Short mmCIF file of C-alpha atoms and ligand atoms in Angstrom, two decimals:
data_model
loop_
_atom_site.label_atom_id
_atom_site.label_comp_id
_atom_site.label_asym_id
_atom_site.label_seq_id
_atom_site.Cartn_x
_atom_site.Cartn_y
_atom_site.Cartn_z
CA MET A 1 0.00 0.00 0.00
CA THR A 2 1.33 3.44 -0.85
CA SER A 3 1.74 6.05 1.83
CA LEU A 4 -0.86 8.11 0.03
CA GLU A 5 -3.36 5.30 0.38
CA GLN A 6 -2.36 4.86 3.98
CA GLU A 7 -3.00 8.50 4.67
CA ARG A 8 -6.34 8.44 2.94
CA TRP A 9 -7.30 5.39 4.92
CA SER A 10 -6.51 7.17 8.20
CA ARG A 11 -8.79 9.99 7.12
CA VAL A 12 -11.58 7.57 6.27
CA LYS A 13 -11.21 6.01 9.68
CA GLY A 14 -11.24 9.44 11.27
CA ARG A 15 -14.55 10.23 9.57
CA LEU A 16 -16.00 6.93 10.60
CA LYS A 17 -14.97 7.47 14.19
CA ALA A 18 -16.51 10.93 14.18
CA GLU A 19 -19.75 9.51 12.80
CA VAL A 20 -20.25 6.47 14.98
CA GLY A 21 -18.48 7.63 18.12
CA GLU A 22 -15.45 6.36 19.97
CA ASP A 23 -17.18 3.36 21.58
CA ILE A 24 -18.72 1.86 18.49
CA PHE A 25 -15.61 2.55 16.52
CA SER A 26 -13.35 0.74 18.93
CA SER A 27 -15.76 -2.19 19.19
CA TRP A 28 -16.23 -2.81 15.50
CA PHE A 29 -13.65 -1.00 13.44
CA ALA A 30 -10.44 -0.83 15.43
CA ARG A 31 -9.18 -4.00 13.81
CA MET A 32 -10.33 -3.23 10.28
CA ASP A 33 -7.45 -2.79 7.86
CA LEU A 34 -7.14 -1.52 4.33
CA GLU A 35 -5.69 -4.12 1.96
CA CYS A 36 -5.73 -2.04 -1.21
CA VAL A 37 -7.84 0.15 -3.46
CA GLU A 38 -8.38 -1.25 -6.92
CA LYS A 39 -10.28 0.78 -9.50
CA ASP A 40 -13.62 1.47 -7.82
CA THR A 41 -13.25 -1.01 -4.97
CA ALA A 42 -11.74 -0.52 -1.55
CA ARG A 43 -10.70 -3.86 -0.17
CA LEU A 44 -10.83 -4.03 3.61
CA SER A 45 -10.15 -6.85 5.98
CA VAL A 46 -11.12 -7.80 9.52
CA PRO A 47 -9.85 -10.63 11.71
CA THR A 48 -13.08 -12.59 12.20
CA ARG A 49 -16.08 -13.73 10.22
CA PHE A 50 -18.31 -12.37 12.89
CA LEU A 51 -16.94 -8.85 12.50
CA LYS A 52 -17.20 -9.13 8.76
CA SER A 53 -20.77 -10.18 8.83
CA TRP A 54 -21.72 -7.62 11.46
CA ILE A 55 -20.06 -4.74 9.66
CA GLN A 56 -21.60 -5.83 6.39
CA SER A 57 -25.10 -5.91 7.74
CA HIS A 58 -24.94 -2.86 9.96
CA TYR A 59 -22.33 -0.47 8.69
CA SER A 60 -21.48 -1.13 5.06
CA ASP A 61 -23.28 1.99 3.82
CA ARG A 62 -21.61 4.17 6.39
CA VAL A 63 -18.18 2.83 5.54
CA LEU A 64 -18.81 3.40 1.87
CA ARG A 65 -20.00 6.96 2.46
CA CYS A 66 -16.92 7.75 4.48
CA TRP A 67 -14.78 6.47 1.64
CA GLN A 68 -16.63 8.46 -0.95
CA ALA A 69 -16.20 11.59 1.10
CA GLU A 70 -12.44 11.11 0.76
CA GLU A 71 -12.28 9.52 -2.64
CA ARG A 72 -15.16 9.91 -5.01
CA CYS A 73 -14.20 7.07 -7.35
CA VAL A 74 -14.75 4.36 -4.72
CA GLN A 75 -18.07 2.71 -5.49
CA ARG A 76 -17.75 -0.53 -3.63
CA ILE A 77 -16.43 -1.90 -0.38
CA GLU A 78 -15.20 -5.43 -0.25
CA LEU A 79 -14.72 -6.98 3.14
CA THR A 80 -12.66 -10.10 3.73
CA VAL A 81 -11.55 -12.12 6.72
CA ARG A 82 -7.84 -11.65 7.21
CA THR A 83 -6.67 -15.00 8.46
CA ALA A 84 -8.08 -18.46 8.43
CA ALA A 85 -7.93 -18.47 12.21
CA ILE A 86 -11.60 -19.29 12.47
CA LYS A 87 -12.13 -22.46 10.52
CA ALA A 88 -15.61 -23.56 9.62
CA PRO A 89 -16.15 -27.23 10.40
CA PRO A 90 -15.80 -29.17 7.15
CA ALA A 91 -19.31 -30.36 6.38
CA ARG A 92 -20.89 -26.97 6.76
CA PRO A 93 -21.61 -24.42 4.06
CA ARG A 94 -19.37 -21.41 3.85
CA MET A 95 -20.06 -18.26 5.76
CA GLU A 96 -21.16 -16.36 2.69
CA GLU A 97 -24.17 -18.64 2.39
CA GLN A 98 -25.14 -18.23 5.97
CA PRO A 99 -27.81 -15.83 7.12
CA GLU A 100 -26.83 -12.38 8.26
CA PRO A 101 -26.54 -12.02 12.01
CA ALA A 102 -29.75 -11.14 13.78
CA ARG A 103 -30.40 -7.45 13.95
CA GLU A 104 -31.26 -5.89 17.25
CA PRO A 105 -35.06 -5.89 16.79
CA LYS A 106 -35.09 -9.68 16.53
CA ALA A 107 -33.02 -9.95 19.65
CA ASP A 108 -35.32 -7.49 21.40
CA ARG A 109 -38.34 -9.59 20.62
CA LEU A 110 -36.47 -12.35 22.29
CA ASN A 111 -36.21 -10.30 25.44
CA GLY A 112 -39.93 -9.72 25.26
CA ALA A 113 -40.55 -13.43 25.20
CA GLU A 114 -38.19 -13.88 28.05
CA LEU A 115 -40.05 -11.34 30.15
CA ARG A 116 -43.45 -12.81 29.50
CA LEU A 117 -42.39 -16.20 30.72
CA SER A 118 -42.08 -16.41 34.44
CA PRO A 119 -38.49 -17.36 35.25
CA ALA A 120 -39.28 -19.95 37.90
CA PRO A 121 -40.58 -22.75 35.63
CA VAL A 122 -37.77 -22.19 33.15
CA SER A 123 -35.16 -22.51 35.87
CA ALA A 124 -36.91 -25.49 37.49
CA ALA A 125 -37.09 -27.33 34.18
CA HIS A 126 -33.47 -26.44 33.54
CA GLU A 127 -32.35 -27.80 36.89
CA ALA A 128 -34.52 -30.90 36.62
CA SER A 129 -32.75 -31.79 33.40
CA GLY A 130 -29.37 -31.56 35.11
CA GLY A 131 -28.40 -27.91 34.61
CA SER A 132 -26.89 -25.65 37.25
CA PRO A 133 -29.31 -23.20 38.92
CA LEU A 134 -30.03 -20.00 37.03
CA ASP A 135 -30.28 -16.61 38.71
CA PRO A 136 -33.38 -14.78 37.44
CA ARG A 137 -31.58 -11.45 37.66
CA LEU A 138 -28.89 -12.42 35.21
CA THR A 139 -30.60 -11.67 31.90
CA PHE A 140 -29.87 -9.56 28.84
CA GLU A 141 -32.35 -7.04 30.23
CA THR A 142 -30.11 -6.31 33.18
CA PHE A 143 -26.80 -6.56 31.35
CA VAL A 144 -25.34 -3.13 30.70
CA ILE A 145 -23.36 -2.65 27.52
CA GLY A 146 -20.19 -0.61 27.46
CA ARG A 147 -16.93 -0.32 25.63
CA SER A 148 -15.40 -3.39 27.26
CA ASN A 149 -18.18 -5.82 26.42
CA THR A 150 -19.94 -4.67 23.23
CA LEU A 151 -18.56 -7.38 21.02
CA THR A 152 -19.05 -10.14 23.56
CA HIS A 153 -22.59 -9.03 24.26
CA ALA A 154 -23.43 -8.96 20.55
CA ALA A 155 -22.01 -12.44 20.06
CA ALA A 156 -23.99 -13.70 23.06
CA LYS A 157 -27.22 -12.22 21.72
CA GLN A 158 -26.56 -13.78 18.39
CA VAL A 159 -26.16 -17.19 19.97
CA ALA A 160 -29.34 -16.76 22.01
CA ALA A 161 -31.37 -15.67 19.00
CA THR A 162 -30.36 -18.56 16.75
CA ARG A 163 -33.11 -21.08 16.02
CA ARG A 164 -32.95 -24.80 15.47
CA GLY A 165 -31.87 -25.42 11.91
CA ASP A 166 -30.09 -22.05 11.60
CA LEU A 167 -26.45 -22.37 10.81
CA VAL A 168 -24.14 -21.94 13.74
CA MET A 169 -22.02 -18.85 13.22
CA PHE A 170 -19.10 -19.34 15.54
CA ASN A 171 -18.47 -22.46 17.47
CA PRO A 172 -17.51 -22.59 20.20
CA LEU A 173 -18.09 -19.08 21.46
CA TYR A 174 -15.38 -18.66 24.05
CA ILE A 175 -15.60 -15.75 26.48
CA HIS A 176 -12.77 -14.90 28.82
CA ALA A 177 -12.38 -12.18 31.44
CA GLY A 178 -11.18 -11.65 34.99
CA VAL A 179 -13.33 -12.21 38.05
CA GLY A 180 -16.56 -10.25 38.33
CA LEU A 181 -16.59 -8.85 34.82
CA GLY A 182 -19.87 -10.43 33.74
CA LYS A 183 -19.08 -13.87 32.28
CA THR A 184 -21.64 -15.75 34.34
CA HIS A 185 -24.15 -12.98 33.79
CA LEU A 186 -23.86 -13.27 30.01
CA LEU A 187 -23.87 -17.07 29.99
CA GLN A 188 -27.00 -17.21 32.08
CA ALA A 189 -28.59 -14.50 29.94
CA ILE A 190 -28.01 -16.68 26.89
CA THR A 191 -29.56 -19.66 28.64
CA TRP A 192 -32.62 -17.76 29.86
CA ALA A 193 -33.30 -16.11 26.56
CA GLY A 194 -32.65 -19.18 24.46
CA ASN A 195 -34.80 -21.48 26.58
CA ALA A 196 -37.65 -19.00 26.85
CA GLY A 197 -37.74 -17.76 23.34
CA GLY A 198 -37.04 -20.68 21.11
CA ASP A 199 -37.32 -24.29 20.17
CA ARG A 200 -33.89 -25.28 21.37
CA LYS A 201 -32.71 -26.81 24.57
CA LEU A 202 -29.96 -24.85 26.27
CA GLN A 203 -28.13 -26.15 29.27
CA TYR A 204 -25.98 -24.09 31.57
CA LEU A 205 -23.42 -26.06 33.56
CA THR A 206 -20.50 -25.01 35.64
CA ALA A 207 -17.40 -27.06 34.92
CA GLU A 208 -17.75 -28.44 38.42
CA LYS A 209 -21.30 -29.57 37.79
CA PHE A 210 -20.17 -31.18 34.57
CA MET A 211 -17.54 -33.16 36.45
CA TYR A 212 -19.94 -34.03 39.25
CA GLY A 213 -22.53 -35.26 36.77
CA PHE A 214 -20.04 -37.46 35.08
CA VAL A 215 -18.62 -38.94 38.27
CA THR A 216 -22.11 -39.68 39.59
CA ALA A 217 -23.05 -41.32 36.31
CA LEU A 218 -19.94 -43.49 36.48
CA LYS A 219 -20.79 -44.54 40.02
CA ASN A 220 -24.30 -45.47 39.01
CA GLN A 221 -23.00 -47.17 35.92
CA ASN A 222 -25.00 -45.05 33.57
CA ALA A 223 -22.24 -43.01 32.01
CA ILE A 224 -23.61 -43.76 28.59
CA ALA A 225 -26.98 -42.28 29.45
CA PHE A 226 -25.19 -39.22 30.80
CA LYS A 227 -23.28 -38.75 27.58
CA GLU A 228 -26.38 -39.28 25.49
CA ALA A 229 -28.25 -36.69 27.51
CA LEU A 230 -25.47 -34.16 27.03
CA ARG A 231 -25.34 -34.77 23.35
CA GLY A 232 -29.07 -34.21 23.08
CA ILE A 233 -28.63 -30.57 24.05
CA ASP A 234 -28.81 -27.90 21.36
CA VAL A 235 -26.67 -25.38 23.16
CA LEU A 236 -24.26 -26.42 25.87
CA VAL A 237 -23.12 -23.53 28.05
CA ILE A 238 -20.15 -24.24 30.32
CA ASP A 239 -19.00 -21.74 32.92
CA ASP A 240 -15.60 -21.48 34.61
CA LEU A 241 -13.85 -23.98 32.40
CA GLN A 242 -10.57 -23.27 34.21
CA PHE A 243 -11.86 -25.52 36.98
CA LEU A 244 -12.06 -28.58 34.78
CA THR A 245 -9.40 -30.92 36.10
CA GLY A 246 -8.28 -34.50 35.75
CA LYS A 247 -7.32 -36.49 32.70
CA ASN A 248 -10.57 -38.47 32.49
CA MET A 249 -12.66 -35.40 32.82
CA GLN A 250 -10.78 -33.65 30.09
CA ALA A 251 -11.10 -36.61 27.79
CA GLU A 252 -14.82 -36.72 28.50
CA PHE A 253 -15.20 -33.02 27.98
CA CYS A 254 -13.23 -33.24 24.77
CA HIS A 255 -15.52 -35.98 23.42
CA THR A 256 -18.61 -34.03 24.32
CA LEU A 257 -17.22 -30.88 22.73
CA ASN A 258 -16.30 -32.65 19.52
CA ALA A 259 -19.56 -34.55 19.31
CA LEU A 260 -21.63 -31.41 19.79
CA ILE A 261 -19.66 -29.22 17.43
CA ASP A 262 -19.56 -31.87 14.74
CA ALA A 263 -23.32 -32.28 15.03
CA GLY A 264 -23.76 -28.56 14.42
CA ARG A 265 -24.77 -27.84 18.03
CA GLN A 266 -23.63 -24.67 19.70
CA VAL A 267 -21.14 -24.65 22.55
CA VAL A 268 -20.53 -21.57 24.69
CA ILE A 269 -17.70 -21.43 27.18
CA ALA A 270 -16.45 -18.96 29.76
CA ALA A 271 -13.16 -19.02 31.59
CA ASP A 272 -10.87 -16.62 33.37
CA ARG A 273 -8.15 -16.89 30.74
CA PRO A 274 -7.75 -17.51 27.00
CA PRO A 275 -7.65 -21.09 25.66
CA SER A 276 -3.89 -20.96 25.19
CA GLU A 277 -3.47 -20.49 28.93
CA LEU A 278 -5.67 -23.32 30.10
CA GLU A 279 -2.59 -25.12 31.26
CA THR A 280 -4.25 -28.33 32.31
CA LEU A 281 -6.01 -29.01 29.03
CA ASP A 282 -4.26 -30.88 26.29
CA ASP A 283 -3.32 -29.22 23.03
CA ARG A 284 -6.12 -30.72 20.98
CA VAL A 285 -8.82 -29.38 23.27
CA ARG A 286 -7.17 -25.99 23.38
CA SER A 287 -6.97 -25.68 19.66
CA ARG A 288 -10.58 -26.78 19.32
CA LEU A 289 -11.55 -24.12 21.84
CA ALA A 290 -9.57 -21.47 20.02
CA GLY A 291 -11.09 -22.47 16.68
CA GLY A 292 -14.37 -20.62 17.16
CA LEU A 293 -14.79 -17.05 18.26
CA VAL A 294 -12.65 -16.07 21.24
CA VAL A 295 -13.67 -12.80 22.86
CA GLU A 296 -12.33 -11.04 25.90
CA MET A 297 -14.17 -8.70 28.22
CA GLY A 298 -12.03 -6.01 29.76
CA PRO A 299 -12.42 -4.27 33.12
CA LEU A 300 -15.66 -2.37 33.69
CA GLY A 301 -15.04 1.29 32.90
CA GLU A 302 -16.30 4.01 35.21
CA GLU A 303 -19.21 4.86 32.94
CA LEU A 304 -20.27 1.24 32.79
CA ARG A 305 -20.00 0.94 36.55
CA PHE A 306 -22.21 3.99 36.92
CA GLU A 307 -24.85 2.52 34.62
CA ILE A 308 -24.76 -0.85 36.36
CA LEU A 309 -25.28 0.86 39.70
CA LYS A 310 -28.16 2.96 38.40
CA ASN A 311 -29.84 -0.16 37.05
CA ARG A 312 -29.36 -2.01 40.27
CA ILE A 313 -30.78 0.84 42.31
CA ALA A 314 -33.82 1.02 40.06
CA ALA A 315 -34.35 -2.72 40.48
CA ALA A 316 -33.96 -2.49 44.27
CA ARG A 317 -36.48 0.35 44.43
CA ALA A 318 -39.13 -1.93 43.01
CA HIS A 319 -39.06 -3.82 46.31
CA HIS A 320 -37.95 -1.02 48.56
CA PRO A 321 -39.33 2.29 47.30
CA GLY A 322 -37.68 4.24 50.10
CA PHE A 323 -34.22 3.43 48.78
CA GLU A 324 -32.96 6.65 47.30
CA VAL A 325 -29.39 7.13 46.27
CA PRO A 326 -28.37 10.57 44.99
CA ASP A 327 -26.38 10.64 41.76
CA THR A 328 -23.41 12.15 43.56
CA VAL A 329 -23.23 9.02 45.70
CA VAL A 330 -23.62 6.76 42.68
CA SER A 331 -20.73 8.56 40.95
CA TYR A 332 -18.67 8.31 44.07
CA ILE A 333 -19.14 4.54 44.24
CA ALA A 334 -18.57 4.15 40.50
CA LYS A 335 -15.36 6.10 40.78
CA SER A 336 -13.96 4.54 43.91
CA VAL A 337 -15.05 0.91 43.82
CA THR A 338 -13.02 -0.07 40.82
CA HIS A 339 -12.52 -3.70 41.48
CA ASN A 340 -15.29 -5.58 39.71
CA GLY A 341 -19.00 -6.17 39.38
CA ARG A 342 -19.19 -8.16 42.58
CA ASP A 343 -17.80 -5.35 44.68
CA LEU A 344 -20.28 -2.95 43.12
CA GLU A 345 -23.05 -5.31 44.13
CA GLY A 346 -21.54 -5.59 47.62
CA ALA A 347 -21.41 -1.82 48.02
CA LEU A 348 -25.03 -1.41 47.00
CA ASN A 349 -26.22 -4.25 49.17
CA ARG A 350 -24.72 -2.56 52.18
CA LEU A 351 -26.40 0.72 51.43
CA LEU A 352 -29.65 -1.11 50.80
CA ALA A 353 -29.40 -2.99 54.09
CA LEU A 354 -28.68 0.23 55.94
CA SER A 355 -31.59 1.98 54.33
CA LYS A 356 -33.96 -0.90 55.04
CA LEU A 357 -32.87 -1.54 58.61
CA THR A 358 -32.43 2.00 59.87
CA GLY A 359 -34.44 4.08 57.43
CA GLN A 360 -31.46 6.44 57.29
CA PRO A 361 -31.14 8.48 54.09
CA ILE A 362 -28.14 7.58 51.95
CA THR A 363 -25.86 10.59 52.04
CA MET A 364 -22.32 10.99 50.85
CA GLU A 365 -21.10 10.65 54.41
CA VAL A 366 -22.93 7.36 54.91
CA ALA A 367 -21.67 6.04 51.59
CA GLU A 368 -18.07 6.94 52.33
CA ARG A 369 -18.22 5.14 55.62
CA GLU A 370 -19.97 2.03 54.29
CA VAL A 371 -17.92 1.32 51.22
CA ARG A 372 -14.53 2.31 52.59
CA ASP A 373 -13.19 -1.21 52.78
CA LEU A 374 -14.36 -2.05 49.28
CA ILE A 375 -12.10 0.57 47.81
CA ARG A 376 -9.10 -1.24 46.55
CA PRO A 377 -6.30 -0.17 44.33
CA GLN A 378 -6.92 -1.00 40.70
CA GLU A 379 -6.38 -4.66 40.00
CA PRO A 380 -3.16 -5.08 38.09
CA LYS A 381 -3.58 -6.08 34.51
CA ARG A 382 -3.45 -9.79 33.74
CA VAL A 383 -0.15 -10.44 32.05
CA LYS A 384 0.11 -13.39 29.69
CA ILE A 385 3.17 -15.58 29.35
CA GLU A 386 3.01 -15.16 25.59
CA ASP A 387 3.23 -11.40 25.98
CA ILE A 388 6.20 -11.74 28.29
CA GLN A 389 7.98 -13.90 25.75
CA ARG A 390 7.19 -11.51 22.93
CA VAL A 391 8.28 -8.40 24.81
CA VAL A 392 11.46 -9.96 26.18
CA ALA A 393 12.40 -11.39 22.78
CA ARG A 394 12.01 -7.95 21.24
CA GLN A 395 13.97 -6.26 23.98
CA TYR A 396 16.97 -8.60 23.59
CA ASN A 397 16.68 -9.01 19.88
CA VAL A 398 16.18 -12.75 19.84
CA SER A 399 13.20 -14.68 18.52
CA ARG A 400 10.47 -16.18 20.64
CA SER A 401 11.41 -19.63 19.42
CA ASP A 402 14.98 -19.01 20.62
CA LEU A 403 13.54 -18.51 24.09
CA LEU A 404 11.69 -21.80 23.88
CA SER A 405 14.55 -23.69 22.23
CA SER A 406 17.21 -25.74 23.96
CA ARG A 407 20.01 -23.44 22.76
CA ARG A 408 22.41 -22.54 25.52
CA THR A 409 24.39 -19.68 24.05
CA ALA A 410 24.74 -16.71 26.36
CA ASN A 411 22.69 -14.39 24.16
CA VAL A 412 19.59 -16.56 24.63
CA VAL A 413 20.19 -17.93 28.11
CA ARG A 414 19.95 -14.58 29.87
CA PRO A 415 16.81 -13.35 28.06
CA ARG A 416 15.20 -16.73 28.71
CA GLN A 417 15.95 -16.41 32.41
CA VAL A 418 14.58 -12.90 32.47
CA ALA A 419 11.40 -14.06 30.77
CA MET A 420 10.96 -16.92 33.23
CA TYR A 421 11.55 -14.58 36.12
CA LEU A 422 8.91 -12.18 34.80
CA ALA A 423 6.50 -15.07 34.26
CA LYS A 424 6.91 -16.07 37.89
CA THR A 425 6.54 -12.55 39.27
CA LEU A 426 3.82 -11.18 36.98
CA THR A 427 1.52 -14.18 36.60
CA LEU A 428 0.00 -16.68 39.01
CA ARG A 429 1.35 -19.63 37.04
CA SER A 430 3.19 -22.35 38.93
CA LEU A 431 6.81 -23.28 38.24
CA PRO A 432 5.90 -26.48 36.35
CA GLU A 433 3.39 -24.56 34.24
CA ILE A 434 5.99 -21.97 33.38
CA GLY A 435 8.49 -24.70 32.54
CA ARG A 436 5.99 -26.25 30.17
CA ARG A 437 5.39 -22.94 28.44
CA PHE A 438 9.12 -22.49 27.94
CA GLY A 439 9.66 -25.42 25.65
CA GLY A 440 8.83 -28.12 28.19
CA ARG A 441 11.50 -27.35 30.75
CA ASP A 442 11.66 -28.81 34.22
CA HIS A 443 10.39 -26.72 37.15
CA THR A 444 13.83 -26.77 38.73
CA THR A 445 15.18 -24.97 35.67
CA VAL A 446 12.59 -22.26 36.16
CA LEU A 447 13.41 -22.01 39.84
CA HIS A 448 17.09 -21.70 39.01
CA ALA A 449 16.35 -18.89 36.54
CA VAL A 450 14.20 -17.01 39.05
CA ARG A 451 16.88 -17.23 41.76
CA LYS A 452 19.60 -16.26 39.32
CA ILE A 453 17.81 -13.11 38.21
CA GLU A 454 16.87 -12.20 41.78
CA ASN A 455 20.55 -12.34 42.70
CA LEU A 456 21.64 -10.34 39.69
CA ILE A 457 19.05 -7.64 40.36
CA GLY A 458 20.45 -7.25 43.86
CA ASN A 459 23.91 -6.49 42.50
CA ASP A 460 23.32 -4.85 39.17
CA ALA A 461 21.34 -1.64 39.23
CA SER A 462 21.12 -1.32 35.47
CA LEU A 463 19.66 -4.79 35.08
CA ALA A 464 17.21 -3.97 37.86
CA ASP A 465 16.12 -0.86 35.95
CA GLU A 466 15.80 -2.79 32.74
CA ILE A 467 13.59 -5.40 34.38
CA ASP A 468 11.53 -2.71 36.05
CA ALA A 469 10.94 -1.10 32.68
CA LEU A 470 9.91 -4.44 31.19
CA LYS A 471 7.47 -5.00 34.04
CA ARG A 472 5.90 -1.58 33.64
CA HIS A 473 5.64 -2.05 29.92
CA LEU A 474 3.94 -5.43 30.29
CA GLN A 475 1.49 -4.16 32.88
CA GLN A 476 0.45 -1.21 30.77
CA GLU A 477 0.45 -2.78 27.37
P1 ADP B 501 -17.84 -13.39 36.41
O1 ADP B 501 -18.67 -14.60 36.13
O2 ADP B 501 -17.15 -12.86 35.20
O3 ADP B 501 -16.92 -13.55 37.56
P2 ADP B 501 -20.39 -12.21 37.06
O4 ADP B 501 -21.12 -12.47 35.79
O5 ADP B 501 -20.72 -13.10 38.21
O6 ADP B 501 -18.83 -12.21 36.81
O7 ADP B 501 -20.60 -10.69 37.46
C1 ADP B 501 -20.36 -10.18 38.77
C2 ADP B 501 -21.45 -9.19 39.13
O8 ADP B 501 -21.33 -8.04 38.32
C3 ADP B 501 -22.83 -9.76 38.86
O9 ADP B 501 -23.67 -9.29 39.87
C4 ADP B 501 -23.20 -9.18 37.53
O10 ADP B 501 -24.59 -9.06 37.40
C5 ADP B 501 -22.51 -7.83 37.57
N1 ADP B 501 -22.12 -7.39 36.22
C6 ADP B 501 -20.95 -7.59 35.57
N2 ADP B 501 -20.96 -7.04 34.36
C7 ADP B 501 -22.18 -6.48 34.21
C8 ADP B 501 -22.82 -5.73 33.17
N3 ADP B 501 -22.19 -5.46 32.01
N4 ADP B 501 -24.08 -5.30 33.38
C9 ADP B 501 -24.72 -5.55 34.54
N5 ADP B 501 -24.18 -6.24 35.55
C10 ADP B 501 -22.93 -6.70 35.40
MG1 MG B 502 -18.60 -16.48 37.02
#
């Protein structure tokens, strides 16, 4: 691409951003690239099929108009998927022949259906058929959309709105995020909406419940029935996959996953880390998990926290009309309780209890006193071992595969030790896990590296500074 084209492309993006706003732009267009402009066609690419299809059905006119404002001769926009990272299962038609993703109105009708149905029978039926309990508050209705979760929310709605016989768009849908950022909320919302609004059977299971179900079935010698029942589900929703442990369990889970996906059933998964970091799962399962749509939800921004609080207060007022929280107090909580959705809930519950039990009005003074201990410093960013390896390799001018290799020349040994040291100090991974991620090394090797660097830092101020800079870089990246 010429620099002229590059420049023009930046201007087109600028226009688009001005038109749709920062939030929408970063959710949908941040990863859209220009491939080239040929005659009257601007060829653009995005990393996933889902983005492609969403942009095509919702924004293609806008994108074209922004182009034409910069370059009159462009008459057409062509959108392609950049890599083959998301592979369609073999026997299924290609994406181009699949229906467009559901537009919002369809999804909204779904919410209507969900509201009309009383939640209790849905949850009871769900539990009776072996699912984990569903919380009636965790629906799409109560899920607040913000910058950090737009894409994930849209994907979740899409999954919930699909009907039996529709083609499955991305499978599995894999959602990862830190604690309290809304994974369970979204998964349960999918289950509620799907079970209430459609002809499919959705089952929500925590990984623990999955394991428990299987172990019980084995004990009662009806493992086959258990498997059959699982495979009869249209949409299997598994929460907290990081808790799936044990070789047998993994094998069982792997079979279930493969059987469902191959049969064109939808699988939705949530975990606290990306598939590549599910250390206990074997490579085949991880690659299967990564082969659908993997989406991450970031920390709740202040605006989002504010909206969540407002919604919660409104819901609480339905049962306790005297509960009034001034906006200044809501902003204060949104600003100071930065940790996660659970702490927000905790803060409000305290104020609610106080208001109910004492009838005291909720003032700023009361709020400050009540939520003091929930105010924690911002949770440090989750650092991934892959990022550490990438950043360290770049810093020392070696390749990532050098770091993982068995080469013992000085120019790779030191960077490798630094990377292992950073992995130990910046992540919660155990020594054996780290060893495995560094080309299958023994945990004693990792320990040696960590000790070595600790010693060096004590004696070498410039190395200490260098490592400090690397740490800061990784935590901010
Ligand atoms: P996770 O499963 O990721 O640990 P949860 O789904 O349990 O997190 O969310 C923690 C709390 O925060 C729940 O009460 C949930 O309803 C609330 N929460 C998180 N994100 C949102 C959101 N976007 N809108 C409304 N509530 C949210
Ligand atoms: Mg959860």
